[in-house]
Amino acid sequence: MTATPAESASRAADVLSRPVALNGLTVPNRIAMAPMTRAFSPGGIPGADVASYYARRAAAGVGLIVTEGTYVGHESAGQSDAIPRFHGEQQLAGWAKVAEEVHAAGGTIVPQLWHIGMVREQGQPPFADAPAVGPSGLRIGATEPTGKAMTQRDVDDVIGAFAEAAAAAERIGFDGVELHGAHGYLIDQFLWEGTNRRTDAYGGSAVARTKFAAEIAAAVRETVSPEFPVIFRFSQWKQEAYRARLAETPEELEAILAPLAAAGVDAFHASTRRYWLPEFDGSDLNLAGWTKKLTGKPVITVGSVGLDGDFIKGFTGEGSPLRGIEDLLDRLESEEYDMVAVGRALLQDPQWAAKVLAGRFDELKPFDAAALQTLS
């Protein structure tokens, strides 16, 4: 039986408004803002406009802000001088102001710590002389190296950069950190056999390919307070290979996730392109659902939540329940996952969470790519 709009509104307010614990952090509700690169930070410094951008969404009811990816302190980490960095006096001062304003607005916030690895091309800013580095010097889809295969010293330097960034995050007032291990960037390049051809301890089996990620998680865990949440974002798909998969079976997925959980990851952020699709044959569980089942850790799901007309019609009882609010709430109530991250819908409308929590579904609109052009 399809719920009426009034019933959906009441249920959405109830289920999404419930607080959730991520280690020592209590998030006030189940809505997270997904990390989305904006490139509005000249010199890698987030300014007052960036702070206001995040604070507006916190004030409108987003429980947990996961910032756009921000480069750790390694010269090969990035490819733009307009994307924020999480190292340097001015950069960290800017981020401290972001955290302060989000807290003042009633939200919680974690920075996403990022190294792009072989996605970088030689000569790109912010450090033009830095080489592109990766587990085997391979870009996705390449058969021959176009960059530098990381030495043990390179590996140690990057691990140290993540740990230093996490320590800085706690020092300047953030509520936790997220490690970007998804979408074909450096950590994911180690996890995926397509880009990891190493024959040392960091390559080979699925478990061996987790060694780099697990060492980063362990170093971060050791550097921050025991109650400080460490979130790990991962995906099967890559930016340049949508059909790529880290794991073909639940058993293979468990082999990857278990070492990360053991290393100190408190929660996972399972990135899919469409959250409603099952991950493996024989089960309706999505990637987040399988992650929760296999690790027992809190999990954030993400993937086209609130983007299209079909989903919005589902809020009002007019569309397919597959993408509608009832399906989303069913999964949350059954504890398939613990939080729902919203991406581009929040770019277009800072009030998205407030509208959903208040049942103002008629005010929601399908995503318009023009929203990407401004920091509103």
PDB file of C-alpha atoms in Angstrom, residues 217-370:
ATOM      1  CA  ALA A 217      44.004   4.254   8.715  1.00  0.00           C
ATOM      2  CA  ALA A 218      46.257   2.925  11.474  1.00  0.00           C
ATOM      3  CA  ALA A 219      48.539   5.967  11.339  1.00  0.00           C
ATOM      4  CA  VAL A 220      45.549   8.293  11.500  1.00  0.00           C
ATOM      5  CA  ARG A 221      44.010   6.293  14.354  1.00  0.00           C
ATOM      6  CA  GLU A 222      47.263   6.526  16.319  1.00  0.00           C
ATOM      7  CA  THR A 223      47.560  10.269  15.730  1.00  0.00           C
ATOM      8  CA  VAL A 224      44.075  11.345  16.828  1.00  0.00           C
ATOM      9  CA  SER A 225      42.092  10.790  20.015  1.00  0.00           C
ATOM     10  CA  PRO A 226      40.486   7.359  20.494  1.00  0.00           C
ATOM     11  CA  GLU A 227      36.969   8.828  20.243  1.00  0.00           C
ATOM     12  CA  PHE A 228      37.715  10.895  17.101  1.00  0.00           C
ATOM     13  CA  PRO A 229      35.822   9.310  14.170  1.00  0.00           C
ATOM     14  CA  VAL A 230      37.747   7.976  11.189  1.00  0.00           C
ATOM     15  CA  ILE A 231      35.525   7.402   8.143  1.00  0.00           C
ATOM     16  CA  PHE A 232      36.682   5.565   5.037  1.00  0.00           C
ATOM     17  CA  ARG A 233      35.035   6.263   1.686  1.00  0.00           C
ATOM     18  CA  PHE A 234      35.326   3.586  -0.980  1.00  0.00           C
ATOM     19  CA  SER A 235      33.667   2.558  -4.212  1.00  0.00           C
ATOM     20  CA  GLN A 236      33.666  -0.213  -6.755  1.00  0.00           C
ATOM     21  CA  TRP A 237      33.510   2.201  -9.730  1.00  0.00           C
ATOM     22  CA  LYS A 238      36.238   4.595 -10.863  1.00  0.00           C
ATOM     23  CA  GLN A 239      35.950   7.994 -12.524  1.00  0.00           C
ATOM     24  CA  GLU A 240      37.337   6.547 -15.750  1.00  0.00           C
ATOM     25  CA  ALA A 241      35.984   3.006 -15.386  1.00  0.00           C
ATOM     26  CA  TYR A 242      32.377   2.919 -14.235  1.00  0.00           C
ATOM     27  CA  ARG A 243      32.182  -0.878 -14.495  1.00  0.00           C
ATOM     28  CA  ALA A 244      35.308  -1.574 -12.452  1.00  0.00           C
ATOM     29  CA  ARG A 245      34.858  -3.643  -9.322  1.00  0.00           C
ATOM     30  CA  LEU A 246      37.060  -4.235  -6.302  1.00  0.00           C
ATOM     31  CA  ALA A 247      34.984  -7.253  -5.307  1.00  0.00           C
ATOM     32  CA  GLU A 248      32.802  -9.631  -7.310  1.00  0.00           C
ATOM     33  CA  THR A 249      31.407 -11.422  -4.249  1.00  0.00           C
ATOM     34  CA  PRO A 250      30.601 -10.610  -0.624  1.00  0.00           C
ATOM     35  CA  GLU A 251      33.557 -12.760   0.410  1.00  0.00           C
ATOM     36  CA  GLU A 252      35.935 -10.652  -1.682  1.00  0.00           C
ATOM     37  CA  LEU A 253      34.439  -7.476  -0.242  1.00  0.00           C
ATOM     38  CA  GLU A 254      34.916  -8.742   3.289  1.00  0.00           C
ATOM     39  CA  ALA A 255      38.589  -9.499   2.541  1.00  0.00           C
ATOM     40  CA  ILE A 256      39.052  -5.818   1.649  1.00  0.00           C
ATOM     41  CA  LEU A 257      36.989  -4.256   4.423  1.00  0.00           C
ATOM     42  CA  ALA A 258      38.089  -6.376   7.382  1.00  0.00           C
ATOM     43  CA  PRO A 259      41.710  -5.103   7.471  1.00  0.00           C
ATOM     44  CA  LEU A 260      40.461  -1.513   7.288  1.00  0.00           C
ATOM     45  CA  ALA A 261      38.067  -1.999  10.187  1.00  0.00           C
ATOM     46  CA  ALA A 262      40.822  -3.688  12.184  1.00  0.00           C
ATOM     47  CA  ALA A 263      43.177  -0.783  11.463  1.00  0.00           C
ATOM     48  CA  GLY A 264      40.849   1.703  13.125  1.00  0.00           C
ATOM     49  CA  VAL A 265      38.166   2.765  10.639  1.00  0.00           C
ATOM     50  CA  ASP A 266      35.039   3.652  12.641  1.00  0.00           C
ATOM     51  CA  ALA A 267      32.575   4.037   9.769  1.00  0.00           C
ATOM     52  CA  PHE A 268      32.411   3.467   6.027  1.00  0.00           C
ATOM     53  CA  HIS A 269      31.017   5.677   3.280  1.00  0.00           C
ATOM     54  CA  ALA A 270      30.028   3.337   0.446  1.00  0.00           C
ATOM     55  CA  SER A 271      29.860   5.303  -2.800  1.00  0.00           C
ATOM     56  CA  THR A 272      27.602   4.037  -5.570  1.00  0.00           C
ATOM     57  CA  ARG A 273      26.202   5.836  -8.587  1.00  0.00           C
ATOM     58  CA  ARG A 274      22.622   4.724  -7.773  1.00  0.00           C
ATOM     59  CA  TYR A 275      21.963   3.786  -4.164  1.00  0.00           C
ATOM     60  CA  TRP A 276      18.896   1.645  -4.904  1.00  0.00           C
ATOM     61  CA  LEU A 277      20.736  -0.963  -7.013  1.00  0.00           C
ATOM     62  CA  PRO A 278      21.700  -4.293  -5.384  1.00  0.00           C
ATOM     63  CA  GLU A 279      25.428  -4.924  -5.242  1.00  0.00           C
ATOM     64  CA  PHE A 280      25.582  -8.721  -5.654  1.00  0.00           C
ATOM     65  CA  ASP A 281      23.283 -11.306  -7.171  1.00  0.00           C
ATOM     66  CA  GLY A 282      20.870 -12.989  -4.822  1.00  0.00           C
ATOM     67  CA  SER A 283      20.350 -10.095  -2.429  1.00  0.00           C
ATOM     68  CA  ASP A 284      18.650  -6.700  -2.435  1.00  0.00           C
ATOM     69  CA  LEU A 285      21.407  -5.184  -0.274  1.00  0.00           C
ATOM     70  CA  ASN A 286      23.292  -2.297  -1.838  1.00  0.00           C
ATOM     71  CA  LEU A 287      27.023  -1.727  -1.292  1.00  0.00           C
ATOM     72  CA  ALA A 288      26.401   0.098   1.979  1.00  0.00           C
ATOM     73  CA  GLY A 289      24.132  -2.693   3.175  1.00  0.00           C
ATOM     74  CA  TRP A 290      26.749  -5.335   2.499  1.00  0.00           C
ATOM     75  CA  THR A 291      29.380  -3.190   4.190  1.00  0.00           C
ATOM     76  CA  LYS A 292      27.277  -2.918   7.343  1.00  0.00           C
ATOM     77  CA  LYS A 293      26.536  -6.644   7.300  1.00  0.00           C
ATOM     78  CA  LEU A 294      30.187  -7.642   6.844  1.00  0.00           C
ATOM     79  CA  THR A 295      31.848  -5.181   9.244  1.00  0.00           C
ATOM     80  CA  GLY A 296      29.189  -4.243  11.782  1.00  0.00           C
ATOM     81  CA  LYS A 297      30.377  -0.643  11.469  1.00  0.00           C
ATOM     82  CA  PRO A 298      28.120   2.363  10.841  1.00  0.00           C
ATOM     83  CA  VAL A 299      27.760   3.039   7.116  1.00  0.00           C
ATOM     84  CA  ILE A 300      26.736   6.004   4.971  1.00  0.00           C
ATOM     85  CA  THR A 301      25.009   5.264   1.665  1.00  0.00           C
ATOM     86  CA  VAL A 302      25.156   7.615  -1.305  1.00  0.00           C
ATOM     87  CA  GLY A 303      24.245   7.630  -4.984  1.00  0.00           C
ATOM     88  CA  SER A 304      21.812   9.910  -6.817  1.00  0.00           C
ATOM     89  CA  VAL A 305      19.674  10.589  -3.746  1.00  0.00           C
ATOM     90  CA  GLY A 306      17.182  13.309  -4.572  1.00  0.00           C
ATOM     91  CA  LEU A 307      18.489  14.026  -8.050  1.00  0.00           C
ATOM     92  CA  ASP A 308      15.806  13.169 -10.535  1.00  0.00           C
ATOM     93  CA  GLY A 309      12.146  13.722 -11.156  1.00  0.00           C
ATOM     94  CA  ASP A 310      11.272  10.100 -10.409  1.00  0.00           C
ATOM     95  CA  PHE A 311      12.739  10.354  -6.931  1.00  0.00           C
ATOM     96  CA  ILE A 312      10.951  13.627  -6.224  1.00  0.00           C
ATOM     97  CA  LYS A 313       7.636  12.187  -7.424  1.00  0.00           C
ATOM     98  CA  GLY A 314       8.276   9.308  -5.039  1.00  0.00           C
ATOM     99  CA  PHE A 315       8.200  11.780  -2.155  1.00  0.00           C
ATOM    100  CA  THR A 316       4.660  12.757  -3.107  1.00  0.00           C
ATOM    101  CA  GLY A 317       3.475   9.226  -3.851  1.00  0.00           C
ATOM    102  CA  GLU A 318       3.349   9.818  -7.600  1.00  0.00           C
ATOM    103  CA  GLY A 319       6.443   7.906  -8.727  1.00  0.00           C
ATOM    104  CA  SER A 320       8.124   4.544  -8.498  1.00  0.00           C
ATOM    105  CA  PRO A 321       8.631   3.446  -4.871  1.00  0.00           C
ATOM    106  CA  LEU A 322      11.996   2.024  -5.938  1.00  0.00           C
ATOM    107  CA  ARG A 323      13.512   5.490  -5.853  1.00  0.00           C
ATOM    108  CA  GLY A 324      10.989   7.084  -3.510  1.00  0.00           C
ATOM    109  CA  ILE A 325      11.223   8.149   0.078  1.00  0.00           C
ATOM    110  CA  GLU A 326       9.473   5.040   1.392  1.00  0.00           C
ATOM    111  CA  ASP A 327      12.203   2.784   0.005  1.00  0.00           C
ATOM    112  CA  LEU A 328      14.911   4.985   1.494  1.00  0.00           C
ATOM    113  CA  LEU A 329      13.216   5.023   4.892  1.00  0.00           C
ATOM    114  CA  ASP A 330      12.578   1.269   4.832  1.00  0.00           C
ATOM    115  CA  ARG A 331      16.284   0.643   4.389  1.00  0.00           C
ATOM    116  CA  LEU A 332      17.237   3.039   7.176  1.00  0.00           C
ATOM    117  CA  GLU A 333      14.720   1.510   9.579  1.00  0.00           C
ATOM    118  CA  SER A 334      15.916  -2.006   8.808  1.00  0.00           C
ATOM    119  CA  GLU A 335      19.465  -0.769   9.573  1.00  0.00           C
ATOM    120  CA  GLU A 336      20.755  -1.694   6.134  1.00  0.00           C
ATOM    121  CA  TYR A 337      22.766   1.492   6.563  1.00  0.00           C
ATOM    122  CA  ASP A 338      22.882   4.334   9.096  1.00  0.00           C
ATOM    123  CA  MET A 339      23.054   7.598   7.156  1.00  0.00           C
ATOM    124  CA  VAL A 340      22.172   8.922   3.714  1.00  0.00           C
ATOM    125  CA  ALA A 341      24.544  11.302   1.940  1.00  0.00           C
ATOM    126  CA  VAL A 342      23.104  13.820  -0.491  1.00  0.00           C
ATOM    127  CA  GLY A 343      25.324  15.383  -3.141  1.00  0.00           C
ATOM    128  CA  ARG A 344      24.254  17.440  -6.114  1.00  0.00           C
ATOM    129  CA  ALA A 345      20.729  18.022  -4.808  1.00  0.00           C
ATOM    130  CA  LEU A 346      22.355  19.993  -1.974  1.00  0.00           C
ATOM    131  CA  LEU A 347      24.427  22.009  -4.435  1.00  0.00           C
ATOM    132  CA  GLN A 348      21.297  23.263  -6.101  1.00  0.00           C
ATOM    133  CA  ASP A 349      19.325  23.817  -2.939  1.00  0.00           C
ATOM    134  CA  PRO A 350      20.957  24.567   0.442  1.00  0.00           C
ATOM    135  CA  GLN A 351      17.509  24.096   2.002  1.00  0.00           C
ATOM    136  CA  TRP A 352      17.065  20.526   0.701  1.00  0.00           C
ATOM    137  CA  ALA A 353      17.367  18.881   4.115  1.00  0.00           C
ATOM    138  CA  ALA A 354      15.046  21.387   5.782  1.00  0.00           C
ATOM    139  CA  LYS A 355      12.412  20.801   3.115  1.00  0.00           C
ATOM    140  CA  VAL A 356      12.586  17.029   3.451  1.00  0.00           C
ATOM    141  CA  LEU A 357      12.577  17.086   7.245  1.00  0.00           C
ATOM    142  CA  ALA A 358       9.578  19.432   7.240  1.00  0.00           C
ATOM    143  CA  GLY A 359       7.667  17.535   4.556  1.00  0.00           C
ATOM    144  CA  ARG A 360       7.854  20.387   2.053  1.00  0.00           C
ATOM    145  CA  PHE A 361       8.283  17.928  -0.806  1.00  0.00           C
ATOM    146  CA  ASP A 362       6.408  20.127  -3.260  1.00  0.00           C
ATOM    147  CA  GLU A 363       9.290  22.620  -3.092  1.00  0.00           C
ATOM    148  CA  LEU A 364      11.910  20.099  -4.286  1.00  0.00           C
ATOM    149  CA  LYS A 365      13.160  20.414  -7.849  1.00  0.00           C
ATOM    150  CA  PRO A 366      15.187  18.115 -10.132  1.00  0.00           C
ATOM    151  CA  PHE A 367      18.910  18.864 -10.282  1.00  0.00           C
ATOM    152  CA  ASP A 368      20.052  21.535 -12.724  1.00  0.00           C
ATOM    153  CA  ALA A 369      23.737  21.460 -13.744  1.00  0.00           C
ATOM    154  CA  ALA A 370      23.807  25.268 -13.566  1.00  0.00           C
TER     155      ALA A 370
END
